[in-house]
Coordinates of C-alpha atoms in Angstrom, one line a residue:
M1 CA 0.1 -0.6 0.2
D2 CA 2.8 2.4 0.0
S3 CA 3.1 3.0 -3.4
Y4 CA 0.0 4.9 -3.2
P5 CA 0.3 8.6 -2.8
T6 CA -1.3 9.5 0.9
P7 CA -4.7 10.6 0.5
A8 CA -5.6 7.3 -0.9
L9 CA -4.1 5.1 1.9
A10 CA -7.0 5.2 3.8
L11 CA -9.2 4.5 1.4
V12 CA -7.3 1.5 0.5
E13 CA -7.1 0.4 3.7
E14 CA -10.5 0.3 3.9
M15 CA -11.4 -0.7 1.1
H16 CA -8.8 -3.7 1.5
A17 CA -10.4 -4.9 5.4
A18 CA -14.2 -4.9 3.8
A19 CA -13.0 -7.7 1.5
A20 CA -11.3 -9.6 3.5
A21 CA -14.6 -10.2 5.7
N22 CA -16.1 -11.0 3.0
P23 CA -13.5 -12.5 -0.3
A24 CA -15.9 -14.1 -2.3
R25 CA -17.6 -10.8 -3.0
A26 CA -14.2 -8.9 -3.7
V27 CA -13.3 -7.8 -7.4
A28 CA -9.6 -6.9 -7.5
F29 CA -8.9 -4.1 -9.8
Q30 CA -5.6 -2.3 -10.9
G31 CA -5.4 1.3 -9.3
A32 CA -6.3 3.6 -6.9
P33 CA -9.8 4.2 -5.5
G34 CA -12.0 6.2 -8.0
A35 CA -10.4 4.8 -11.1
N36 CA -12.0 3.4 -14.4
S37 CA -11.5 0.6 -13.0
H38 CA -13.1 0.9 -10.1
R39 CA -15.7 2.1 -12.1
A40 CA -16.2 -0.9 -13.6
A41 CA -15.9 -3.4 -10.6
I42 CA -19.5 -1.4 -9.4
E43 CA -20.9 -2.0 -12.7
W44 CA -20.5 -4.6 -13.6
S45 CA -21.6 -6.0 -10.2
A46 CA -22.8 -3.7 -8.3
G47 CA -23.4 -5.4 -4.4
C48 CA -19.2 -6.1 -5.3
L49 CA -16.6 -5.3 -2.5
P50 CA -14.0 -2.8 -4.8
L51 CA -10.7 -4.2 -3.7
P52 CA -7.5 -1.9 -5.3
C53 CA -4.2 -3.6 -6.4
F54 CA -1.4 -1.4 -7.8
S55 CA -0.5 -3.2 -10.4
F56 CA -2.1 -6.1 -12.4
E57 CA 0.0 -8.7 -11.5
D58 CA -1.0 -7.9 -7.9
A59 CA -4.8 -8.4 -8.7
L60 CA -4.9 -11.5 -10.6
D61 CA -2.3 -12.7 -7.3
A62 CA -5.5 -11.5 -5.1
V63 CA -7.8 -13.5 -6.8
S64 CA -5.2 -16.6 -7.7
A65 CA -4.4 -16.3 -3.5
G66 CA -8.1 -16.3 -2.6
R67 CA -8.1 -12.8 -1.0
A68 CA -11.0 -11.5 -4.0
G69 CA -13.4 -13.7 -5.6
S70 CA -13.2 -12.1 -9.5
A71 CA -10.6 -9.5 -11.3
I72 CA -11.5 -6.7 -13.6
I73 CA -8.7 -6.4 -15.8
P74 CA -8.9 -3.4 -19.2
I75 CA -7.7 -4.9 -22.3
E76 CA -7.6 -2.6 -25.0
N77 CA -8.8 1.0 -25.7
S78 CA -10.8 2.3 -28.7
Q79 CA -9.0 5.0 -29.3
H80 CA -5.4 3.9 -27.3
G81 CA -5.1 0.4 -28.2
R82 CA -4.2 -2.5 -25.3
V83 CA -3.9 -1.6 -22.0
A84 CA -2.7 -4.8 -20.4
D85 CA -0.7 -7.6 -21.4
I86 CA -3.2 -9.5 -20.6
H87 CA -1.5 -12.5 -23.0
F88 CA 1.7 -12.5 -20.6
L89 CA -0.3 -12.3 -17.3
L90 CA -2.8 -15.0 -18.2
P91 CA -1.9 -17.8 -19.3
G92 CA 0.8 -17.9 -16.5
S93 CA -1.7 -17.1 -13.9
G94 CA -4.3 -19.8 -13.7
L95 CA -7.1 -17.4 -13.9
S96 CA -10.1 -17.6 -16.6
I97 CA -11.9 -15.5 -18.3
V98 CA -15.5 -15.5 -17.4
G99 CA -16.7 -12.6 -18.2
E100 CA -16.2 -9.0 -20.7
Y101 CA -17.4 -5.3 -19.6
F102 CA -17.3 -2.5 -22.2
L103 CA -17.4 0.6 -20.3
P104 CA -18.1 4.1 -22.3
I105 CA -14.8 6.4 -20.8
T106 CA -15.1 10.1 -19.5
Y107 CA -12.6 12.4 -18.5
A108 CA -12.8 15.2 -16.1
V109 CA -9.7 17.5 -15.0
M110 CA -9.5 18.1 -11.9
G111 CA -7.1 20.2 -9.1
L112 CA -7.1 21.9 -5.6
G113 CA -8.6 24.8 -7.9
A114 CA -10.3 25.6 -11.2
G115 CA -6.7 26.6 -12.8
P116 CA -5.0 27.3 -14.9
Y117 CA -2.9 24.0 -14.9
K118 CA 0.9 23.7 -16.5
A119 CA 0.9 20.0 -15.9
A120 CA -1.7 16.9 -16.2
Y121 CA -1.0 13.6 -14.0
S122 CA -2.5 10.8 -15.5
H123 CA -2.0 7.1 -16.5
P124 CA -0.7 6.9 -20.1
Q125 CA -3.3 5.9 -21.6
A126 CA -6.0 8.9 -20.4
L127 CA -3.3 11.4 -21.3
G128 CA -3.5 9.6 -25.2
Q129 CA -6.6 9.9 -25.0
T130 CA -7.2 13.5 -24.2
R131 CA -4.0 14.8 -26.0
K132 CA -5.7 17.1 -27.8
Y133 CA -7.3 19.3 -25.0
L134 CA -4.0 18.8 -23.5
R135 CA -2.5 20.6 -26.5
E136 CA -4.1 22.7 -27.3
R137 CA -4.3 24.2 -24.1
G138 CA -0.1 23.9 -23.9
I139 CA -1.0 21.6 -20.8
V140 CA 2.3 19.3 -20.5
P141 CA 1.6 15.5 -19.4
L142 CA 2.9 13.6 -17.3
A143 CA 2.6 9.7 -16.8
Y144 CA 1.3 8.6 -13.6
A145 CA 1.0 4.3 -13.0
D146 CA -3.3 5.3 -12.6
T147 CA -6.0 8.1 -13.3
A148 CA -7.0 8.0 -10.0
G149 CA -3.8 7.4 -8.3
A150 CA -3.2 11.0 -10.0
A151 CA -5.9 12.8 -8.4
A152 CA -4.2 11.7 -5.1
L153 CA -0.7 12.6 -6.4
V154 CA -2.4 15.9 -7.0
K155 CA -3.9 16.8 -4.5
E156 CA -0.8 15.7 -1.9
M157 CA 1.5 18.2 -3.8
G158 CA -1.1 20.8 -3.0
D159 CA 0.4 23.0 -6.5
P160 CA -2.0 24.8 -7.8
E161 CA -0.8 25.1 -11.6
A162 CA -0.6 20.9 -11.1
C163 CA -4.4 18.7 -12.6
A164 CA -4.7 15.2 -12.7
I165 CA -6.7 14.0 -15.9
A166 CA -9.2 10.9 -14.1
P167 CA -12.7 10.0 -13.7
A168 CA -15.2 12.6 -12.2
L169 CA -15.5 9.7 -9.2
A170 CA -11.9 10.6 -8.1
A171 CA -12.1 14.6 -7.7
E172 CA -15.0 12.9 -4.7
F173 CA -12.9 10.5 -3.3
Y174 CA -9.5 13.0 -2.6
D175 CA -11.2 17.0 -2.4
L176 CA -11.0 18.3 -5.5
T177 CA -12.9 20.7 -8.0
I178 CA -13.6 20.1 -11.3
A179 CA -12.5 22.1 -13.7
E180 CA -13.8 20.9 -16.8
Q181 CA -15.2 17.5 -17.4
G182 CA -15.7 15.2 -21.0
V183 CA -12.0 16.6 -21.5
E184 CA -11.9 12.9 -23.9
D185 CA -11.0 13.6 -27.9
A186 CA -13.2 10.7 -28.6
P187 CA -16.9 10.8 -28.2
D188 CA -17.1 6.9 -28.6
N189 CA -14.6 6.3 -26.2
T190 CA -14.7 3.0 -24.3
T191 CA -12.4 0.3 -23.0
R192 CA -13.3 -3.6 -23.1
F193 CA -12.5 -5.0 -19.5
V194 CA -12.3 -9.2 -18.4
V195 CA -13.3 -10.8 -15.4
L196 CA -11.0 -12.9 -14.6
S197 CA -11.8 -16.3 -11.7
R198 CA -10.0 -19.1 -10.5
D199 CA -12.8 -21.1 -11.9
A200 CA -13.8 -21.5 -15.9
L201 CA -17.5 -21.5 -16.6
D202 CA -19.0 -24.5 -19.1
P203 CA -19.2 -23.9 -22.3
A204 CA -22.1 -26.3 -21.7
T205 CA -23.8 -23.4 -19.9
L206 CA -23.6 -20.7 -22.8
S207 CA -25.2 -23.1 -25.8
G208 CA -28.5 -20.9 -26.8
H209 CA -26.9 -17.7 -26.1
P210 CA -24.2 -15.0 -27.0
A211 CA -20.9 -15.7 -26.5
M212 CA -17.0 -15.7 -26.6
T213 CA -14.2 -17.7 -26.3
T214 CA -10.4 -16.5 -25.7
F215 CA -7.3 -18.1 -26.3
V216 CA -3.9 -18.1 -26.7
F217 CA -1.6 -20.3 -29.6
E218 CA 1.4 -20.6 -30.8
V219 CA 1.8 -22.4 -34.6
K220 CA 4.6 -24.7 -35.8
N221 CA 7.3 -23.7 -37.9
V222 CA 6.5 -24.4 -41.2
P223 CA 5.3 -22.5 -44.5
A224 CA 2.0 -21.6 -44.6
A225 CA 1.5 -23.0 -40.7
L226 CA -0.8 -19.0 -40.1
Y227 CA -2.9 -19.7 -42.8
K228 CA -3.5 -23.2 -42.4
A229 CA -4.1 -23.0 -38.6
L230 CA -6.8 -20.6 -39.0
G231 CA -8.2 -21.8 -42.6
G232 CA -10.4 -24.0 -40.1
F233 CA -12.5 -21.1 -39.1
A234 CA -13.4 -19.7 -42.7
T235 CA -14.3 -23.2 -43.4
N236 CA -16.3 -23.7 -40.8
G237 CA -17.7 -20.9 -40.5
V238 CA -16.5 -19.3 -37.2
N239 CA -15.9 -15.5 -36.7
M240 CA -12.8 -14.0 -35.3
T241 CA -13.0 -11.1 -33.4
K242 CA -9.1 -10.6 -32.7
L243 CA -6.4 -12.4 -33.6
E244 CA -3.0 -10.4 -32.0
S245 CA 0.4 -11.5 -32.5
Y246 CA 3.3 -10.7 -29.8
Q247 CA 6.3 -12.2 -28.9
Q248 CA 7.7 -15.0 -26.4
G249 CA 10.4 -14.5 -25.1
A250 CA 13.6 -13.0 -26.6
S251 CA 15.0 -15.1 -29.1
F252 CA 11.7 -13.4 -31.5
S253 CA 11.1 -17.2 -33.1
A254 CA 8.4 -18.1 -31.3
T255 CA 5.1 -16.1 -32.2
M256 CA 2.2 -16.7 -29.5
F257 CA -1.3 -15.0 -31.3
F258 CA -4.2 -14.0 -28.1
A259 CA -7.8 -14.4 -30.1
D260 CA -11.1 -14.3 -29.5
I261 CA -14.4 -16.1 -31.5
L262 CA -17.3 -15.9 -31.9
G263 CA -19.5 -18.8 -29.7
A264 CA -17.9 -21.6 -27.3
P265 CA -16.5 -25.1 -27.4
G266 CA -20.0 -28.0 -28.2
D267 CA -21.0 -26.0 -30.9
P268 CA -19.9 -28.7 -33.6
S269 CA -18.4 -25.7 -36.4
I270 CA -16.3 -24.5 -32.6
D271 CA -15.4 -27.9 -32.1
R272 CA -14.1 -28.4 -35.8
A273 CA -12.7 -25.2 -36.1
L274 CA -10.8 -26.1 -32.5
E275 CA -9.8 -29.4 -33.6
E276 CA -8.1 -27.9 -37.1
L277 CA -5.8 -25.1 -35.1
A278 CA -4.7 -27.7 -32.4
F279 CA -3.2 -30.1 -35.1
H280 CA -1.6 -27.4 -36.9
S281 CA 0.0 -25.7 -33.5
K282 CA 2.8 -26.8 -31.2
E283 CA 0.2 -24.9 -28.6
L284 CA -3.0 -24.2 -27.8
R285 CA -4.3 -23.0 -24.1
M286 CA -8.0 -21.8 -24.0
L287 CA -8.2 -19.2 -21.8
G288 CA -12.1 -19.0 -21.3
S289 CA -15.5 -18.7 -22.8
Y290 CA -18.0 -16.5 -21.6
P291 CA -21.2 -14.3 -22.3
Q292 CA -20.5 -12.2 -25.0
A293 CA -21.1 -7.9 -23.9
R294 CA -22.5 -5.6 -25.8
V295 CA -21.1 -2.1 -25.9
R296 CA -23.2 0.3 -24.5
G297 CA -24.1 3.3 -26.8

């Protein structure tokens, strides 16, 4: 907890105590109280006990160790791309994806007063999503570990020329003045979160409902391996909504792929496509099947 700015510590300790008393209801998230991940947790599960964690690894460890029943992690933003390296974190965590949630993102500028400000602290993602606003006003962007933590830092610094880019909720927690709201550059700014648990959902429970399945794989080192591995999805009419490559290790010889498809095992077309993928792959690891969420308009 020492990594949080002082104004956030009492809130973090209070939330940790509540979660410790009822870990099954706890939802771990990365960041200080008031972060977008905090918002996602309480919107996804209204009766949950939000459990703030300083890093993504800490949030996953809380679930693995039984201190939380689940974790909610942002993985991609509509304007700024990948958020968390879930490709690296999840396969080794022993956890499974059991849900997804789309959170519309809106930011406020907040400080000790109404400005003007010379510097803005926030998570690099938030700074990237408000780049136009900051440039037009000549405000210097300064990266911090998370948005709400940046708000707590501004409170701790006591500098009237410093502000934070954070959800409006953070201003309530840290007694800051909101100078302007809705400063994100794009009105349709949205972040996709995944919900992680120790126990995977049985794909059979998703039968007849819109579902997603996420997995990682490494193809064999032969010509046209990726083309052959993915051919089964085309021939079986399975829609792949995401395919992203990343390097495993420092040799740059083992390329892994992270993928989302519509549907779940148990559907004959899904089963055939995954069987063909496994045949052409050195490794195939399922990360979970879960109900498909919808982007809110």
